[in-house]
PDB file of C-alpha atoms in Angstrom:
ATOM      1  CA  MET A  61      28.455  -4.503 -12.851  1.00 56.00           C
ATOM      2  CA  THR A  62      26.263  -5.132 -15.873  1.00 82.00           C
ATOM      3  CA  LEU A  63      23.470  -4.343 -18.206  1.00 86.00           C
ATOM      4  CA  LEU A  64      20.319  -5.997 -16.991  1.00 89.00           C
ATOM      5  CA  GLU A  65      18.089  -7.305 -19.868  1.00 87.00           C
ATOM      6  CA  SER A  66      16.715 -10.731 -19.108  1.00 90.00           C
ATOM      7  CA  ARG A  67      13.225 -11.199 -17.368  1.00 92.00           C
ATOM      8  CA  ALA A  68      14.866 -12.838 -14.494  1.00 95.00           C
ATOM      9  CA  GLU A  69      17.453  -9.964 -13.801  1.00 95.00           C
ATOM     10  CA  VAL A  70      14.532  -7.324 -14.167  1.00 95.00           C
ATOM     11  CA  ARG A  71      12.445  -9.364 -11.781  1.00 96.00           C
ATOM     12  CA  ARG A  72      15.206  -9.579  -9.239  1.00 96.00           C
ATOM     13  CA  VAL A  73      15.520  -5.822  -9.253  1.00 97.00           C
ATOM     14  CA  LEU A  74      11.934  -5.309  -8.723  1.00 97.00           C
ATOM     15  CA  GLU A  75      11.831  -7.869  -5.829  1.00 97.00           C
ATOM     16  CA  GLU A  76      14.948  -6.768  -3.998  1.00 97.00           C
ATOM     17  CA  HIS A  77      15.080  -3.078  -4.245  1.00 97.00           C
ATOM     18  CA  ARG A  78      12.207  -1.332  -2.597  1.00 97.00           C
ATOM     19  CA  VAL A  79      13.484   2.336  -2.365  1.00 98.00           C
ATOM     20  CA  VAL A  80      13.312   4.172  -5.641  1.00 98.00           C
ATOM     21  CA  ALA A  81      14.535   7.710  -6.234  1.00 98.00           C
ATOM     22  CA  VAL A  82      12.753   9.265  -9.438  1.00 98.00           C
ATOM     23  CA  VAL A  83      14.843  11.771 -11.411  1.00 98.00           C
ATOM     24  CA  GLY A  84      12.582  13.944 -13.407  1.00 97.00           C
ATOM     25  CA  PHE A  85       9.420  13.194 -11.312  1.00 98.00           C
ATOM     26  CA  HIS A  86       6.444  15.357 -12.516  1.00 97.00           C
ATOM     27  CA  PRO A  87       3.534  16.629 -10.380  1.00 97.00           C
ATOM     28  CA  ASP A  88       1.002  16.247 -13.341  1.00 97.00           C
ATOM     29  CA  PRO A  89      -0.771  12.796 -12.675  1.00 97.00           C
ATOM     30  CA  THR A  90      -1.417  12.230 -16.392  1.00 97.00           C
ATOM     31  CA  LYS A  91       2.460  12.036 -17.025  1.00 97.00           C
ATOM     32  CA  PRO A  92       4.324   8.803 -16.909  1.00 97.00           C
ATOM     33  CA  ALA A  93       6.839  10.554 -14.591  1.00 97.00           C
ATOM     34  CA  HIS A  94       3.958  10.766 -11.995  1.00 98.00           C
ATOM     35  CA  TYR A  95       1.860   7.770 -12.573  1.00 98.00           C
ATOM     36  CA  VAL A  96       4.567   5.183 -12.778  1.00 98.00           C
ATOM     37  CA  PRO A  97       6.072   6.251  -9.375  1.00 98.00           C
ATOM     38  CA  GLU A  98       2.529   6.427  -7.935  1.00 98.00           C
ATOM     39  CA  TYR A  99       1.967   2.793  -9.035  1.00 98.00           C
ATOM     40  CA  LEU A 100       5.242   1.765  -7.393  1.00 98.00           C
ATOM     41  CA  HIS A 101       4.164   3.529  -4.215  1.00 98.00           C
ATOM     42  CA  ARG A 102       0.777   1.774  -4.211  1.00 98.00           C
ATOM     43  CA  GLN A 103       2.771  -1.498  -4.690  1.00 98.00           C
ATOM     44  CA  GLY A 104       4.670  -0.810  -1.371  1.00 97.00           C
ATOM     45  CA  TYR A 105       7.881   0.894  -2.659  1.00 98.00           C
ATOM     46  CA  THR A 106       9.346   4.007  -1.036  1.00 98.00           C
ATOM     47  CA  VAL A 107       9.445   6.559  -3.725  1.00 98.00           C
ATOM     48  CA  ILE A 108      11.550   9.710  -3.392  1.00 98.00           C
ATOM     49  CA  PRO A 109      10.717  12.432  -6.030  1.00 98.00           C
ATOM     50  CA  VAL A 110      13.819  14.256  -7.513  1.00 98.00           C
ATOM     51  CA  ASN A 111      12.791  17.613  -9.032  1.00 98.00           C
ATOM     52  CA  PRO A 112      14.441  20.820  -8.172  1.00 97.00           C
ATOM     53  CA  ALA A 113      11.374  22.916  -8.755  1.00 97.00           C
ATOM     54  CA  LEU A 114       9.172  20.839  -6.484  1.00 98.00           C
ATOM     55  CA  ALA A 115      11.999  20.742  -3.792  1.00 98.00           C
ATOM     56  CA  ALA A 116      12.171  24.510  -3.866  1.00 97.00           C
ATOM     57  CA  ARG A 117       8.612  24.746  -2.980  1.00 97.00           C
ATOM     58  CA  GLY A 118       8.902  22.231  -0.322  1.00 97.00           C
ATOM     59  CA  GLU A 119       6.385  19.755  -2.002  1.00 97.00           C
ATOM     60  CA  SER A 120       5.941  16.132  -0.920  1.00 97.00           C
ATOM     61  CA  TYR A 121       4.529  13.156  -2.831  1.00 98.00           C
ATOM     62  CA  PHE A 122       3.739   9.627  -1.405  1.00 97.00           C
ATOM     63  CA  GLY A 123       4.873  10.665   1.894  1.00 96.00           C
ATOM     64  CA  GLN A 124       8.451  11.785   0.729  1.00 97.00           C
ATOM     65  CA  ARG A 125       9.683  15.330   0.465  1.00 97.00           C
ATOM     66  CA  ALA A 126      10.893  16.176  -2.984  1.00 98.00           C
ATOM     67  CA  VAL A 127      14.714  16.748  -3.252  1.00 98.00           C
ATOM     68  CA  ALA A 128      16.690  18.793  -5.677  1.00 98.00           C
ATOM     69  CA  THR A 129      19.496  16.321  -6.195  1.00 97.00           C
ATOM     70  CA  LEU A 130      20.142  12.626  -5.588  1.00 97.00           C
ATOM     71  CA  ALA A 131      23.199  13.429  -3.493  1.00 94.00           C
ATOM     72  CA  GLU A 132      20.703  14.999  -0.897  1.00 95.00           C
ATOM     73  CA  ILE A 133      19.143  11.673  -0.085  1.00 96.00           C
ATOM     74  CA  ARG A 134      20.505   9.994   2.928  1.00 91.00           C
ATOM     75  CA  THR A 135      18.378   6.748   2.769  1.00 93.00           C
ATOM     76  CA  PRO A 136      20.083   3.868   0.873  1.00 97.00           C
ATOM     77  CA  VAL A 137      18.407   3.824  -2.622  1.00 98.00           C
ATOM     78  CA  GLY A 138      18.079   0.676  -4.402  1.00 98.00           C
ATOM     79  CA  VAL A 139      16.997   2.038  -7.761  1.00 98.00           C
ATOM     80  CA  VAL A 140      17.326   5.409  -9.426  1.00 98.00           C
ATOM     81  CA  ASP A 141      14.613   5.473 -11.923  1.00 98.00           C
ATOM     82  CA  VAL A 142      15.236   8.175 -14.658  1.00 98.00           C
ATOM     83  CA  PHE A 143      12.437  10.065 -16.591  1.00 97.00           C
ATOM     84  CA  ARG A 144      14.720  12.333 -18.635  1.00 96.00           C
ATOM     85  CA  ARG A 145      15.281  12.444 -22.360  1.00 96.00           C
ATOM     86  CA  SER A 146      18.232  10.235 -23.586  1.00 97.00           C
ATOM     87  CA  ASP A 147      20.274  13.187 -24.452  1.00 97.00           C
ATOM     88  CA  ARG A 148      19.914  14.617 -20.921  1.00 96.00           C
ATOM     89  CA  VAL A 149      20.781  11.440 -18.889  1.00 97.00           C
ATOM     90  CA  ARG A 150      24.431  12.320 -18.909  1.00 97.00           C
ATOM     91  CA  GLU A 151      23.727  15.377 -17.012  1.00 96.00           C
ATOM     92  CA  HIS A 152      22.800  13.226 -13.965  1.00 97.00           C
ATOM     93  CA  LEU A 153      25.842  11.030 -13.874  1.00 97.00           C
ATOM     94  CA  ASP A 154      27.817  13.072 -11.382  1.00 97.00           C
ATOM     95  CA  ASP A 155      24.824  13.459  -9.092  1.00 97.00           C
ATOM     96  CA  ILE A 156      24.240   9.628  -9.174  1.00 98.00           C
ATOM     97  CA  LEU A 157      28.017   9.052  -8.335  1.00 97.00           C
ATOM     98  CA  ALA A 158      27.708  11.521  -5.532  1.00 96.00           C
ATOM     99  CA  MET A 159      25.104   9.497  -3.736  1.00 96.00           C
ATOM    100  CA  GLN A 160      26.167   7.828  -0.386  1.00 95.00           C
ATOM    101  CA  PRO A 161      25.873   4.875  -0.762  1.00 96.00           C
ATOM    102  CA  LEU A 162      25.730   4.405  -4.340  1.00 97.00           C
ATOM    103  CA  PRO A 163      22.436   2.980  -5.748  1.00 98.00           C
ATOM    104  CA  ARG A 164      22.453  -0.517  -6.789  1.00 97.00           C
ATOM    105  CA  VAL A 165      20.537   0.043 -10.106  1.00 98.00           C
ATOM    106  CA  VAL A 166      20.061   2.852 -12.430  1.00 98.00           C
ATOM    107  CA  TRP A 167      16.831   2.284 -14.534  1.00 98.00           C
ATOM    108  CA  LEU A 168      16.427   4.394 -17.642  1.00 98.00           C
ATOM    109  CA  GLN A 169      12.581   4.369 -18.352  1.00 97.00           C
ATOM    110  CA  LEU A 170      10.964   3.150 -21.619  1.00 95.00           C
ATOM    111  CA  GLY A 171      12.481   4.956 -24.650  1.00 96.00           C
ATOM    112  CA  ILE A 172      15.526   6.247 -22.769  1.00 97.00           C
ATOM    113  CA  ARG A 173      18.972   4.877 -23.562  1.00 96.00           C
ATOM    114  CA  ASP A 174      22.507   6.434 -22.968  1.00 97.00           C
ATOM    115  CA  ASP A 175      25.334   3.784 -23.445  1.00 97.00           C
ATOM    116  CA  HIS A 176      27.977   6.083 -22.360  1.00 96.00           C
ATOM    117  CA  THR A 177      26.325   6.810 -19.173  1.00 97.00           C
ATOM    118  CA  ALA A 178      25.434   3.111 -18.645  1.00 97.00           C
ATOM    119  CA  ARG A 179      29.135   2.145 -19.094  1.00 96.00           C
ATOM    120  CA  ALA A 180      30.235   4.809 -16.639  1.00 97.00           C
ATOM    121  CA  LEU A 181      27.769   3.453 -14.146  1.00 97.00           C
ATOM    122  CA  MET A 182      28.695  -0.042 -14.650  1.00 97.00           C
ATOM    123  CA  SER A 183      32.368   0.804 -14.136  1.00 97.00           C
ATOM    124  CA  ARG A 184      31.544   2.039 -10.670  1.00 96.00           C
ATOM    125  CA  GLY A 185      29.565  -1.389  -9.757  1.00 96.00           C
ATOM    126  CA  ILE A 186      26.065  -0.029 -10.518  1.00 97.00           C
ATOM    127  CA  ASP A 187      23.690  -2.301 -12.570  1.00 97.00           C
ATOM    128  CA  VAL A 188      21.850  -0.613 -15.438  1.00 98.00           C
ATOM    129  CA  VAL A 189      18.465  -1.203 -17.091  1.00 97.00           C
ATOM    130  CA  GLN A 190      17.751   0.816 -20.127  1.00 97.00           C
ATOM    131  CA  ASP A 191      14.558   1.292 -22.271  1.00 97.00           C
ATOM    132  CA  ARG A 192      12.250  -0.445 -20.020  1.00 96.00           C
ATOM    133  CA  CYS A 193       9.054   0.577 -18.066  1.00 97.00           C
ATOM    134  CA  MET A 194       9.110  -0.264 -14.228  1.00 97.00           C
ATOM    135  CA  LEU A 195       5.228  -0.314 -14.138  1.00 97.00           C
ATOM    136  CA  ALA A 196       5.064  -2.617 -17.249  1.00 97.00           C
ATOM    137  CA  ASP A 197       7.610  -4.867 -15.959  1.00 97.00           C
ATOM    138  CA  HIS A 198       6.263  -5.011 -12.403  1.00 97.00           C
ATOM    139  CA  ARG A 199       2.823  -5.888 -13.804  1.00 97.00           C
ATOM    140  CA  ALA A 200       4.321  -8.511 -16.136  1.00 96.00           C
ATOM    141  CA  LEU A 201       6.728 -10.054 -13.855  1.00 95.00           C
ATOM    142  CA  LEU A 202       5.288  -9.906 -10.314  1.00 90.00           C
TER     143      LEU A 202
END
């Protein structure tokens, strides 16, 4: 697929894909990895937290039980939203590609880029957004 960069492409993702799995979800409401997903939930998105420690404790957020891996999710996911350092994104490639069905988009949050992983995802038909904040784009475009 493609690297999505235009406002129109990003807007289409936000409008069409309402189920978001959040890799690196954080329980602290002062962290972006919590308040961005919380904002999306308040906007009507289904948000699935992905964090092995929270899953091991059986925690739930926004009405969804935390999972340890993306491959555990059985609901079709439109967007995998990644809150991990750029040098850690590649560690999640196999987990993303193990999802059934594959997600439509992988979104790397503001400040996060991994061109190698982006190319690998696009070669499998997954669109990629890099270095953008879903909260800021939602506010600006919708």
